[in-house]
mmCIF file of C-alpha atoms and ligand atoms in Angstrom:
data_model
loop_
_atom_site.group_PDB
_atom_site.id
_atom_site.type_symbol
_atom_site.label_atom_id
_atom_site.label_comp_id
_atom_site.label_asym_id
_atom_site.label_seq_id
_atom_site.Cartn_x
_atom_site.Cartn_y
_atom_site.Cartn_z
ATOM 1 C CA MET P 1 172.859 113.645 13.457
ATOM 2 C CA ALA P 2 170.670 111.452 15.605
ATOM 3 C CA VAL P 3 166.971 112.197 15.457
ATOM 4 C CA LYS P 4 165.516 112.837 18.887
ATOM 5 C CA ASN P 5 162.988 110.296 20.067
ATOM 6 C CA ARG P 6 159.583 111.777 20.756
ATOM 7 C CA ALA P 7 156.331 110.364 22.080
ATOM 8 C CA MET P 8 152.754 111.296 21.259
ATOM 9 C CA LEU P 9 150.149 110.607 23.945
ATOM 10 C CA VAL P 10 146.658 109.528 22.881
ATOM 11 C CA GLY P 11 143.680 108.629 25.054
ATOM 12 C CA SER P 12 140.183 109.652 26.099
ATOM 13 C CA ILE P 13 139.270 112.993 27.604
ATOM 14 C CA GLY P 14 140.259 112.706 31.261
ATOM 15 C CA ALA P 15 142.474 109.626 30.783
ATOM 16 C CA GLY P 16 145.365 111.456 32.419
ATOM 17 C CA LYS P 17 147.437 112.508 29.386
ATOM 18 C CA SER P 18 148.314 115.992 30.601
ATOM 19 C CA THR P 19 148.968 114.828 34.167
ATOM 20 C CA LEU P 20 151.260 112.100 32.822
ATOM 21 C CA THR P 21 153.046 114.634 30.592
ATOM 22 C CA ASN P 22 153.796 116.781 33.623
ATOM 23 C CA ALA P 23 154.871 113.779 35.698
ATOM 24 C CA LEU P 24 157.215 112.469 32.983
ATOM 25 C CA LEU P 25 158.831 115.884 32.571
ATOM 26 C CA GLU P 26 158.696 116.699 36.301
ATOM 27 C CA ARG P 27 156.759 119.864 35.526
ATOM 28 C CA GLN P 28 155.354 121.317 38.738
ATOM 29 C CA VAL P 29 152.208 122.822 37.229
ATOM 30 C CA GLU P 30 148.512 121.954 37.057
ATOM 31 C CA ALA P 31 147.486 120.106 33.898
ATOM 32 C CA VAL P 32 145.448 122.438 31.726
ATOM 33 C CA LYS P 33 142.658 121.237 29.471
ATOM 34 C CA THR P 34 144.243 120.862 26.053
ATOM 35 C CA GLN P 35 142.149 121.929 23.067
ATOM 36 C CA THR P 36 145.061 121.540 20.711
ATOM 37 C CA LEU P 37 148.388 119.794 20.331
ATOM 38 C CA ILE P 38 150.929 120.787 22.935
ATOM 39 C CA TYR P 39 154.635 120.151 22.449
ATOM 40 C CA TYR P 40 156.751 119.893 25.587
ATOM 41 C CA ASP P 41 160.339 118.736 25.096
ATOM 42 C CA TRP P 42 160.056 115.082 23.903
ATOM 43 C CA ILE P 43 156.289 114.784 24.440
ATOM 44 C CA VAL P 44 153.315 115.704 22.267
ATOM 45 C CA ASP P 45 150.135 115.939 24.362
ATOM 46 C CA THR P 46 146.967 115.594 22.294
ATOM 47 C CA PRO P 47 143.358 116.567 23.035
ATOM 48 C CA GLY P 48 141.079 113.647 23.985
ATOM 49 C CA GLU P 49 138.795 114.695 21.123
ATOM 50 C CA TYR P 50 141.358 113.256 18.704
ATOM 51 C CA ILE P 51 140.513 109.725 19.768
ATOM 52 C CA GLU P 52 136.926 110.272 20.913
ATOM 53 C CA ASN P 53 135.836 111.351 17.421
ATOM 54 C CA PRO P 54 136.945 109.201 14.454
ATOM 55 C CA LEU P 55 136.774 112.329 12.260
ATOM 56 C CA PHE P 56 139.973 113.390 14.031
ATOM 57 C CA TYR P 57 141.879 110.139 13.409
ATOM 58 C CA LYS P 58 143.538 111.896 10.469
ATOM 59 C CA ASN P 59 145.013 114.392 12.949
ATOM 60 C CA ILE P 60 146.473 111.493 14.946
ATOM 61 C CA MET P 61 147.968 110.022 11.774
ATOM 62 C CA ALA P 62 149.444 113.386 10.730
ATOM 63 C CA THR P 63 150.922 114.087 14.162
ATOM 64 C CA ALA P 64 152.332 110.564 14.352
ATOM 65 C CA LEU P 65 154.639 111.482 11.460
ATOM 66 C CA GLU P 66 156.522 113.771 13.852
ATOM 67 C CA VAL P 67 157.189 111.187 16.560
ATOM 68 C CA THR P 68 158.995 107.890 17.120
ATOM 69 C CA HIS P 69 156.594 106.422 19.717
ATOM 70 C CA VAL P 70 152.875 106.502 20.385
ATOM 71 C CA LEU P 71 151.608 106.068 23.947
ATOM 72 C CA TYR P 72 148.094 104.621 24.087
ATOM 73 C CA LEU P 73 146.563 105.559 27.437
ATOM 74 C CA GLN P 74 143.909 103.422 29.085
ATOM 75 C CA ASP P 75 142.318 104.805 32.261
ATOM 76 C CA ALA P 76 142.231 101.966 34.830
ATOM 77 C CA THR P 77 139.025 103.390 36.298
ATOM 78 C CA ARG P 78 137.123 103.015 33.003
ATOM 79 C CA LYS P 79 135.491 99.714 32.079
ATOM 80 C CA LYS P 80 135.659 100.318 28.333
ATOM 81 C CA THR P 81 138.386 101.356 25.932
ATOM 82 C CA ILE P 82 137.999 104.118 23.366
ATOM 83 C CA PHE P 83 140.452 102.416 20.986
ATOM 84 C CA PRO P 84 139.236 100.177 18.189
ATOM 85 C CA PRO P 85 140.767 96.652 18.191
ATOM 86 C CA SER P 86 144.353 96.577 16.852
ATOM 87 C CA PHE P 87 144.352 100.380 16.590
ATOM 88 C CA SER P 88 148.153 100.541 16.989
ATOM 89 C CA MET P 89 148.566 98.414 13.844
ATOM 90 C CA GLY P 90 147.364 101.336 11.734
ATOM 91 C CA ILE P 91 150.074 103.671 13.046
ATOM 92 C CA ASN P 92 153.569 102.817 11.962
ATOM 93 C CA LYS P 93 155.314 104.006 15.128
ATOM 94 C CA LEU P 94 156.613 102.135 18.166
ATOM 95 C CA PRO P 95 153.609 101.497 20.440
ATOM 96 C CA ILE P 96 153.593 101.684 24.225
ATOM 97 C CA GLY P 97 150.431 100.834 26.137
ATOM 98 C CA VAL P 98 149.984 102.883 29.301
ATOM 99 C CA ILE P 99 147.526 102.134 32.095
ATOM 100 C CA THR P 100 146.820 105.314 34.064
ATOM 101 C CA LYS P 101 145.453 105.928 37.601
ATOM 102 C CA SER P 102 146.495 102.499 38.922
ATOM 103 C CA ASP P 103 146.480 104.051 42.410
ATOM 104 C CA SER P 104 142.741 104.826 42.308
ATOM 105 C CA GLU P 105 140.405 102.799 44.512
ATOM 106 C CA ASP P 106 138.199 102.455 41.425
ATOM 107 C CA ALA P 107 141.037 101.035 39.331
ATOM 108 C CA ASP P 108 140.727 97.607 37.719
ATOM 109 C CA VAL P 109 144.255 97.155 36.410
ATOM 110 C CA SER P 110 143.758 93.596 35.106
ATOM 111 C CA LEU P 111 140.755 94.674 33.057
ATOM 112 C CA ALA P 112 142.650 97.687 31.710
ATOM 113 C CA ILE P 113 145.560 95.453 30.681
ATOM 114 C CA ALA P 114 143.166 93.057 28.927
ATOM 115 C CA GLU P 115 141.595 96.010 27.073
ATOM 116 C CA LEU P 116 144.980 97.401 25.987
ATOM 117 C CA GLU P 117 146.240 94.003 24.879
ATOM 118 C CA ARG P 118 143.592 94.124 22.171
ATOM 119 C CA VAL P 119 144.746 97.578 21.066
ATOM 120 C CA ILE P 120 148.532 97.030 21.178
ATOM 121 C CA THR P 121 148.913 93.786 19.284
ATOM 122 C CA LYS P 122 152.648 93.690 20.009
ATOM 123 C CA GLY P 123 154.540 95.889 22.436
ATOM 124 C CA PRO P 124 155.077 96.876 26.047
ATOM 125 C CA ILE P 125 152.332 97.863 28.478
ATOM 126 C CA VAL P 126 153.289 99.991 31.476
ATOM 127 C CA VAL P 127 151.105 100.302 34.574
ATOM 128 C CA THR P 128 151.403 103.846 35.892
ATOM 129 C CA SER P 129 150.297 106.260 38.555
ATOM 130 C CA SER P 130 151.225 109.865 37.895
ATOM 131 C CA LEU P 131 150.091 110.566 41.452
ATOM 132 C CA LYS P 132 152.530 108.094 42.996
ATOM 133 C CA GLY P 133 155.215 108.394 40.325
ATOM 134 C CA GLU P 134 154.976 104.729 39.359
ATOM 135 C CA GLY P 135 155.905 103.408 35.908
ATOM 136 C CA LEU P 136 157.329 106.760 34.821
ATOM 137 C CA GLN P 137 160.988 105.770 34.499
ATOM 138 C CA GLU P 138 159.926 102.734 32.475
ATOM 139 C CA ILE P 139 158.175 105.021 29.953
ATOM 140 C CA ARG P 140 161.171 107.397 29.766
ATOM 141 C CA ASP P 141 163.446 104.412 29.092
ATOM 142 C CA LEU P 142 161.139 102.801 26.519
ATOM 143 C CA VAL P 143 160.967 106.043 24.539
ATOM 144 C CA LYS P 144 164.759 105.913 24.250
ATOM 145 C CA CYS P 145 164.519 102.501 22.548
ATOM 146 C CA LYS P 146 164.817 102.446 18.758
ATOM 147 C CA SER P 147 162.947 99.242 17.907
ATOM 148 C CA LEU P 148 160.300 96.841 19.153
ATOM 149 C CA LYS P 149 163.091 94.352 19.789
ATOM 150 C CA GLU P 150 164.962 96.863 21.938
ATOM 151 C CA MET P 151 161.776 97.575 23.916
ATOM 152 C CA LYS P 152 161.217 93.830 24.385
ATOM 153 C CA THR P 153 164.750 93.324 25.686
ATOM 154 C CA TYR P 154 164.302 96.299 28.029
ATOM 155 C CA ALA P 155 160.989 94.910 29.325
ATOM 156 C CA GLU P 156 162.482 91.468 29.887
ATOM 157 C CA GLU P 157 165.658 92.668 31.545
ATOM 158 C CA THR P 158 164.146 95.344 33.777
ATOM 159 C CA PRO P 159 163.116 94.106 37.210
ATOM 160 C CA SER P 160 159.937 96.181 37.350
ATOM 161 C CA ASP P 161 156.452 95.352 38.594
ATOM 162 C CA TYR P 162 155.010 97.919 36.208
ATOM 163 C CA ILE P 163 155.966 96.571 32.809
ATOM 164 C CA ILE P 164 154.544 93.751 30.690
ATOM 165 C CA PHE P 165 155.512 92.808 27.134
ATOM 166 C CA LYS P 166 152.978 91.193 24.888
HETATM 167 N N1 GDP E 1 144.065 108.979 41.050
HETATM 168 C C1 GDP E 1 144.687 109.495 39.974
HETATM 169 N N2 GDP E 1 144.091 110.467 39.260
HETATM 170 C C2 GDP E 1 144.741 110.948 38.177
HETATM 171 C C3 GDP E 1 146.010 110.444 37.775
HETATM 172 N N3 GDP E 1 146.371 111.086 36.641
HETATM 173 C C4 GDP E 1 145.387 111.956 36.360
HETATM 174 N N4 GDP E 1 144.392 111.886 37.274
HETATM 175 C C5 GDP E 1 143.168 112.716 37.309
HETATM 176 O O1 GDP E 1 142.408 112.514 36.118
HETATM 177 C C6 GDP E 1 141.785 113.741 35.707
HETATM 178 C C7 GDP E 1 142.094 114.015 34.245
HETATM 179 O O2 GDP E 1 143.479 114.234 34.097
HETATM 180 P P1 GDP E 1 144.104 114.992 32.826
HETATM 181 O O3 GDP E 1 145.572 114.835 32.915
HETATM 182 O O4 GDP E 1 143.584 116.372 32.715
HETATM 183 O O5 GDP E 1 143.510 114.110 31.620
HETATM 184 P P2 GDP E 1 143.581 114.384 30.037
HETATM 185 O O6 GDP E 1 142.253 114.926 29.632
HETATM 186 O O7 GDP E 1 143.819 113.034 29.446
HETATM 187 O O8 GDP E 1 144.721 115.314 29.787
HETATM 188 C C8 GDP E 1 142.300 114.821 36.659
HETATM 189 O O9 GDP E 1 141.301 115.045 37.631
HETATM 190 C C9 GDP E 1 143.530 114.192 37.279
HETATM 191 O O10 GDP E 1 143.780 114.664 38.579
HETATM 192 C C10 GDP E 1 146.631 109.418 38.584
HETATM 193 O O11 GDP E 1 147.746 108.918 38.354
HETATM 194 N N5 GDP E 1 145.914 108.978 39.660
HETATM 195 MG MG1 MG E 2 144.789 117.053 28.675
#
């Protein structure tokens, strides 16, 4: 039987993980502050504390065992990234970089892409706005891919303004 593809979302407190979860699943509810792991269908929403405090990295590693993809969220309105360089290299799951809040007037999308390119050494980066619904289908499709190669082909063959492959 085929194993269902699942994605874990990681990113700072306030990066937009829970809002993105709702947008991806078309859940019409307010994002609640997550103090713990929340499983919704094919998504695992994590608390921002997991990445803000290196003591919790072990929780990220343990939860990663349950998923096929890890989404690394970078808030476009933040100048810095919370992720250490090459962080995705340490997690043996298919990486997807996600820029959030691209719609914000405070967003610096180019800077956010440059930051994420140092975190995701190889893989797709999707520019999203949960508010406007941009980049969401690209994420849903990428999570259906079974390899980096498949994600690369998808990124190259999809006429989308919101996807980059590095
Ligand atoms: N402008 C804008 N704000 C967003 C977007 N996504 C989330 N936010 C806001 O960012 C804040 C934190 O979002 P939340 O999903 O709770 O972040 P989390 O802590 O990572 O789960 C909330 O005030 C959201 O309304 C977006 O696409 N655009
Ligand atoms: Mg949350």
